Amino acid sequence: MIVILFGPPGAGKGTQAKLLSSYLASEHVSTGDLLRQHVRDGSALGEKAKSYMDKGELVPDELVTDMVSDYIQKLEKNKGFILDGYPRTYAQAESLTGLLKGMGRSIDAAFYFQTDKDVIVRRLSGRRICKKCGRIYHIETMPPKNDMRCDDCTIALEQRNDDKEATILNRLAVYLAQSTPVLDYYEKKALLKRISGNADAQSVFILLKDALAPSTKAAHNR
Ligand code: AP5
């Protein structure tokens, strides 16, 4: 299955993608994680992307789309994957449709996590991540067991550069201006399902699994 998780920054896409990829035994494809890895590696793409990411702006479509296309085409043939953070513009949505068509595949479902602004700001300002394994924590709702260190890797957790309040507000504005057309795109294709993203992570995951069930059934019957 190919599933898109869509929503504003801090809606919980990454958290739900990790739960869902383990539930479906699918690959988790996060453009934010891939771009951050490029920045850490100091690649040419990372150098170009960094200034956009630090300001909370979108990285230009062609850079992100080339990166995602390369990544998807290298995945095991017919393996399912979950897209987290892509597509984020109308042009990216069209590129994705074209890419999948060329591979004889298509999207099974797109989920939109509707989340209130105050919830988003609270989540992003309290988020800490493990830069080694990508595990996501929150200082209040999902704290690590020991002294702000990753439960798995034991290295010190860090705050993302773009999780400072001014950048959070810009990311939200950018999302509203540039990413909302993606909702219409998938709504018109009758692929979009809306889920409330405001509850705790396990409750949201139950809603996600319920909403996914018809698509899972349809995929098994194909
Ligand atoms: P990206 O990394 O994709 O950031 P984002 O979309 O802004 O989303 P976030 O990762 O901030 O939030 P999330 O929804 O995944 O929430 P999470 O699960 O972590 O992109 C970063 C940047 O890269 C962009 O600004 C852009 O520059 C660039 N980029 C990426 N993709 C691009 C693209 N396609 N095109 C162009 N540029 C692109 O949760 C947040 C916090 O809340 C965590 O602390 C978590 O523990 C907590 N939490 C999660 N769910 C719950 C819950 N239900 N209850 C309580 N706490 C929760």
GROMACS .gro file of C-alpha atoms and ligand atoms in nm:
model
  279
    1MET     CA    1   0.000   0.000   0.000
    2ILE     CA    2   0.103   0.357  -0.059
    3VAL     CA    3  -0.028   0.596   0.208
    4ILE     CA    4   0.017   0.971   0.241
    5LEU     CA    5   0.011   1.138   0.583
    6PHE     CA    6  -0.069   1.505   0.549
    7GLY     CA    7  -0.116   1.792   0.791
    8PRO     CA    8   0.039   2.103   0.942
    9PRO     CA    9   0.378   2.101   1.115
   10GLY     CA   10   0.340   1.927   1.451
   11ALA     CA   11   0.019   1.747   1.357
   12GLY     CA   12   0.195   1.420   1.443
   13LYS     CA   13   0.270   1.290   1.091
   14GLY     CA   14   0.613   1.158   1.188
   15THR     CA   15   0.485   0.998   1.508
   16GLN     CA   16   0.194   0.828   1.329
   17ALA     CA   17   0.413   0.729   1.032
   18LYS     CA   18   0.646   0.540   1.264
   19LEU     CA   19   0.353   0.355   1.425
   20LEU     CA   20   0.192   0.282   1.087
   21SER     CA   21   0.510   0.167   0.915
   22SER     CA   22   0.562  -0.091   1.186
   23TYR     CA   23   0.190  -0.194   1.176
   24LEU     CA   24   0.192  -0.235   0.795
   25ALA     CA   25   0.557  -0.347   0.768
   26SER     CA   26   0.602  -0.061   0.522
   27GLU     CA   27   0.881   0.182   0.456
   28HIS     CA   28   0.856   0.527   0.621
   29VAL     CA   29   0.959   0.797   0.374
   30SER     CA   30   0.996   1.132   0.551
   31THR     CA   31   1.121   1.418   0.332
   32GLY     CA   32   1.209   1.619   0.643
   33ASP     CA   33   1.430   1.333   0.774
   34LEU     CA   34   1.589   1.278   0.431
   35LEU     CA   35   1.665   1.650   0.395
   36ARG     CA   36   1.806   1.673   0.750
   37GLN     CA   37   2.033   1.376   0.670
   38HIS     CA   38   2.159   1.558   0.360
   39VAL     CA   39   2.229   1.867   0.573
   40ARG     CA   40   2.422   1.655   0.827
   41ASP     CA   41   2.618   1.484   0.547
   42GLY     CA   42   2.702   1.822   0.393
   43SER     CA   43   2.584   1.706   0.049
   44ALA     CA   44   2.521   1.956  -0.232
   45LEU     CA   45   2.146   1.910  -0.177
   46GLY     CA   46   2.189   1.959   0.199
   47GLU     CA   47   2.378   2.284   0.144
   48LYS     CA   48   2.103   2.417  -0.083
   49ALA     CA   49   1.821   2.298   0.146
   50LYS     CA   50   1.958   2.423   0.479
   51SER     CA   51   1.880   2.794   0.438
   52TYR     CA   52   1.518   2.719   0.343
   53MET     CA   53   1.471   2.475   0.630
   54ASP     CA   54   1.621   2.705   0.893
   55LYS     CA   55   1.374   2.978   0.795
   56GLY     CA   56   1.079   2.738   0.782
   57GLU     CA   57   1.039   2.784   0.405
   58LEU     CA   58   0.977   2.500   0.163
   59VAL     CA   59   1.277   2.363  -0.024
   60PRO     CA   60   1.220   2.416  -0.401
   61ASP     CA   61   0.995   2.156  -0.562
   62GLU     CA   62   1.246   2.023  -0.813
   63LEU     CA   63   1.509   1.947  -0.544
   64VAL     CA   64   1.264   1.763  -0.319
   65THR     CA   65   1.091   1.580  -0.602
   66ASP     CA   66   1.423   1.451  -0.745
   67MET     CA   67   1.527   1.333  -0.400
   68VAL     CA   68   1.197   1.152  -0.336
   69SER     CA   69   1.186   0.998  -0.685
   70ASP     CA   70   1.537   0.857  -0.642
   71TYR     CA   71   1.450   0.721  -0.299
   72ILE     CA   72   1.120   0.559  -0.402
   73GLN     CA   73   1.266   0.401  -0.715
   74LYS     CA   74   1.534   0.233  -0.504
   75LEU     CA   75   1.282   0.073  -0.269
   76GLU     CA   76   1.210  -0.298  -0.300
   77LYS     CA   77   0.970  -0.346  -0.594
   78ASN     CA   78   0.603  -0.338  -0.487
   79LYS     CA   79   0.693  -0.272  -0.123
   80GLY     CA   80   0.444  -0.049   0.056
   81PHE     CA   81   0.550   0.290   0.183
   82ILE     CA   82   0.417   0.580   0.388
   83LEU     CA   83   0.489   0.932   0.272
   84ASP     CA   84   0.535   1.180   0.557
   85GLY     CA   85   0.584   1.543   0.449
   86TYR     CA   86   0.548   1.482   0.075
   87PRO     CA   87   0.374   1.601  -0.136
   88ARG     CA   88   0.348   1.950   0.008
   89THR     CA   89   0.262   2.156  -0.300
   90TYR     CA   90   0.027   2.102  -0.590
   91ALA     CA   91   0.327   2.058  -0.824
   92GLN     CA   92   0.471   1.788  -0.595
   93ALA     CA   93   0.135   1.607  -0.589
   94GLU     CA   94   0.126   1.603  -0.969
   95SER     CA   95   0.488   1.484  -0.991
   96LEU     CA   96   0.410   1.202  -0.750
   97THR     CA   97   0.107   1.089  -0.950
   98GLY     CA   98   0.323   1.082  -1.265
   99LEU     CA   99   0.607   0.896  -1.096
  100LEU     CA  100   0.378   0.627  -0.953
  101LYS     CA  101   0.193   0.590  -1.282
  102GLY     CA  102   0.526   0.523  -1.453
  103MET     CA  103   0.588   0.250  -1.194
  104GLY     CA  104   0.241   0.099  -1.245
  105ARG     CA  105   0.140   0.200  -0.893
  106SER     CA  106  -0.097   0.445  -0.729
  107ILE     CA  107  -0.186   0.597  -0.393
  108ASP     CA  108  -0.424   0.392  -0.175
  109ALA     CA  109  -0.518   0.657   0.078
  110ALA     CA  110  -0.426   1.005   0.204
  111PHE     CA  111  -0.493   1.108   0.564
  112TYR     CA  112  -0.515   1.462   0.689
  113PHE     CA  113  -0.456   1.524   1.060
  114GLN     CA  114  -0.668   1.825   1.157
  115THR     CA  115  -0.491   1.984   1.452
  116ASP     CA  116  -0.551   2.307   1.645
  117LYS     CA  117  -0.289   2.583   1.636
  118ASP     CA  118  -0.231   2.593   2.014
  119VAL     CA  119  -0.176   2.215   2.016
  120ILE     CA  120   0.075   2.249   1.730
  121VAL     CA  121   0.280   2.520   1.898
  122ARG     CA  122   0.289   2.323   2.227
  123ARG     CA  123   0.397   2.005   2.050
  124LEU     CA  124   0.670   2.164   1.839
  125SER     CA  125   0.822   2.371   2.115
  126GLY     CA  126   0.845   2.061   2.338
  127ARG     CA  127   0.971   1.823   2.069
  128ARG     CA  128   1.314   1.665   2.107
  129ILE     CA  129   1.465   1.420   1.860
  130CYS     CA  130   1.737   1.161   1.849
  131LYS     CA  131   1.959   1.262   1.557
  132LYS     CA  132   2.095   0.908   1.532
  133CYS     CA  133   1.778   0.699   1.498
  134GLY     CA  134   1.519   0.972   1.432
  135ARG     CA  135   1.301   0.874   1.728
  136ILE     CA  136   1.066   1.156   1.825
  137TYR     CA  137   1.005   1.261   2.187
  138HIS     CA  138   0.818   1.537   2.367
  139ILE     CA  139   0.938   1.680   2.696
  140GLU     CA  140   0.587   1.646   2.848
  141THR     CA  141   0.381   1.395   2.651
  142MET     CA  142   0.650   1.149   2.535
  143PRO     CA  143   0.959   1.201   2.752
  144PRO     CA  144   1.256   0.964   2.734
  145LYS     CA  145   1.314   0.731   3.030
  146ASN     CA  146   1.657   0.874   3.123
  147ASP     CA  147   1.781   1.229   3.151
  148MET     CA  148   1.685   1.353   2.801
  149ARG     CA  149   1.872   1.070   2.628
  150CYS     CA  150   1.733   0.846   2.355
  151ASP     CA  151   1.587   0.525   2.502
  152ASP     CA  152   1.736   0.328   2.210
  153CYS     CA  153   2.067   0.501   2.126
  154THR     CA  154   2.137   0.666   2.466
  155ILE     CA  155   2.270   0.980   2.293
  156ALA     CA  156   2.153   1.324   2.413
  157LEU     CA  157   1.829   1.442   2.254
  158GLU     CA  158   1.828   1.767   2.059
  159GLN     CA  159   1.583   2.036   1.956
  160ARG     CA  160   1.538   2.086   1.581
  161ASN     CA  161   1.670   2.420   1.447
  162ASP     CA  162   1.325   2.499   1.305
  163ASP     CA  163   1.141   2.432   1.634
  164LYS     CA  164   1.201   2.784   1.768
  165GLU     CA  165   0.879   2.984   1.813
  166ALA     CA  166   0.934   3.239   1.531
  167THR     CA  167   1.018   2.964   1.283
  168ILE     CA  168   0.721   2.753   1.396
  169LEU     CA  169   0.486   3.044   1.317
  170ASN     CA  170   0.645   3.089   0.974
  171ARG     CA  171   0.616   2.715   0.899
  172LEU     CA  172   0.245   2.735   0.982
  173ALA     CA  173   0.198   3.034   0.751
  174VAL     CA  174   0.390   2.857   0.473
  175TYR     CA  175   0.179   2.546   0.524
  176LEU     CA  176  -0.146   2.742   0.493
  177ALA     CA  177  -0.031   2.927   0.183
  178GLN     CA  178   0.138   2.646  -0.009
  179SER     CA  179   0.020   2.310   0.117
  180THR     CA  180  -0.357   2.344   0.150
  181PRO     CA  181  -0.407   2.303  -0.230
  182VAL     CA  182  -0.277   1.946  -0.182
  183LEU     CA  183  -0.590   1.873   0.024
  184ASP     CA  184  -0.814   1.967  -0.271
  185TYR     CA  185  -0.599   1.759  -0.504
  186TYR     CA  186  -0.659   1.437  -0.308
  187GLU     CA  187  -1.017   1.529  -0.216
  188LYS     CA  188  -1.101   1.551  -0.587
  189LYS     CA  189  -0.949   1.206  -0.636
  190ALA     CA  190  -1.169   1.076  -0.349
  191LEU     CA  191  -0.858   0.960  -0.163
  192LEU     CA  192  -0.861   1.201   0.132
  193LYS     CA  193  -0.978   1.111   0.481
  194ARG     CA  194  -0.977   1.360   0.767
  195ILE     CA  195  -0.879   1.257   1.119
  196SER     CA  196  -0.859   1.468   1.432
  197GLY     CA  197  -0.493   1.497   1.533
  198ASN     CA  198  -0.559   1.662   1.869
  199ALA     CA  199  -0.580   1.356   2.095
  200ASP     CA  200  -0.287   1.159   2.240
  201ALA     CA  201  -0.075   0.958   1.995
  202GLN     CA  202  -0.229   0.616   2.068
  203SER     CA  203  -0.586   0.750   2.033
  204VAL     CA  204  -0.496   0.914   1.701
  205PHE     CA  205  -0.340   0.586   1.584
  206ILE     CA  206  -0.666   0.400   1.660
  207LEU     CA  207  -0.855   0.656   1.446
  208LEU     CA  208  -0.595   0.614   1.171
  209LYS     CA  209  -0.619   0.233   1.169
  210ASP     CA  210  -1.001   0.251   1.157
  211ALA     CA  211  -0.994   0.498   0.869
  212LEU     CA  212  -0.737   0.286   0.687
  213ALA     CA  213  -0.930  -0.042   0.716
  214PRO     CA  214  -1.139  -0.007   0.393
  215SER     CA  215  -0.826   0.074   0.190
  216THR     CA  216  -0.637  -0.223   0.341
  217LYS     CA  217  -0.927  -0.452   0.250
  218ALA     CA  218  -0.943  -0.312  -0.105
  219ALA     CA  219  -0.566  -0.358  -0.147
  220HIS     CA  220  -0.585  -0.722  -0.032
  221ASN     CA  221  -0.870  -0.795  -0.274
  222ARG     CA  222  -0.676  -0.660  -0.574
  223AP5     P1  223   0.931   1.817   0.822
  223AP5     O1  224   1.034   1.750   0.901
  223AP5     O2  225   0.844   1.739   0.733
  223AP5     O3  226   0.844   1.906   0.923
  223AP5     P2  227   0.689   1.938   0.929
  223AP5     O4  228   0.602   1.899   0.818
  223AP5     O5  229   0.691   2.081   0.960
  223AP5     O6  230   0.637   1.844   1.032
  223AP5     P3  231   0.701   1.812   1.166
  223AP5     O7  232   0.808   1.709   1.152
  223AP5     O8  233   0.742   1.941   1.235
  223AP5     O9  234   0.577   1.760   1.249
  223AP5     P4  235   0.501   1.620   1.248
  223AP5    O10  236   0.364   1.644   1.196
  223AP5    O11  237   0.581   1.514   1.182
  223AP5    O12  238   0.492   1.598   1.404
  223AP5     P5  239   0.572   1.495   1.499
  223AP5    O13  240   0.518   1.359   1.482
  223AP5    O14  241   0.721   1.514   1.486
  223AP5    O15  242   0.996   1.932   0.731
  223AP5     C1  243   1.094   2.018   0.782
  223AP5     C2  244   1.138   2.113   0.673
  223AP5    O16  245   1.195   2.040   0.562
  223AP5     C3  246   1.027   2.198   0.610
  223AP5    O17  247   0.999   2.315   0.684
  223AP5     C4  248   1.086   2.229   0.472
  223AP5    O18  249   1.183   2.328   0.479
  223AP5     C5  250   1.156   2.097   0.437
  223AP5     N1  251   1.068   2.003   0.365
  223AP5     C6  252   1.028   1.880   0.407
  223AP5     N2  253   0.947   1.822   0.316
  223AP5     C7  254   0.938   1.910   0.213
  223AP5     C8  255   0.869   1.909   0.090
  223AP5     N3  256   0.792   1.805   0.055
  223AP5     N4  257   0.880   2.015   0.008
  223AP5     C9  258   0.958   2.122   0.042
  223AP5     N5  259   1.026   2.130   0.158
  223AP5    C10  260   1.017   2.025   0.244
  223AP5    O19  261   0.523   1.549   1.641
  223AP5    C11  262   0.559   1.677   1.691
  223AP5    C12  263   0.573   1.669   1.844
  223AP5    O20  264   0.447   1.638   1.903
  223AP5    C13  265   0.670   1.560   1.893
  223AP5    O21  266   0.733   1.607   2.008
  223AP5    C14  267   0.579   1.442   1.930
  223AP5    O22  268   0.634   1.363   2.033
  223AP5    C15  269   0.452   1.514   1.975
  223AP5     N6  270   0.329   1.444   1.939
  223AP5    C16  271   0.300   1.388   1.818
  223AP5     N7  272   0.175   1.338   1.819
  223AP5    C17  273   0.124   1.365   1.943
  223AP5    C18  274  -0.003   1.341   2.004
  223AP5     N8  275  -0.102   1.280   1.936
  223AP5     N9  276  -0.021   1.381   2.132
  223AP5    C19  277   0.078   1.446   2.200
  223AP5    N10  278   0.201   1.471   2.147
  223AP5    C20  279   0.223   1.432   2.019
   0.00000   0.00000   0.00000
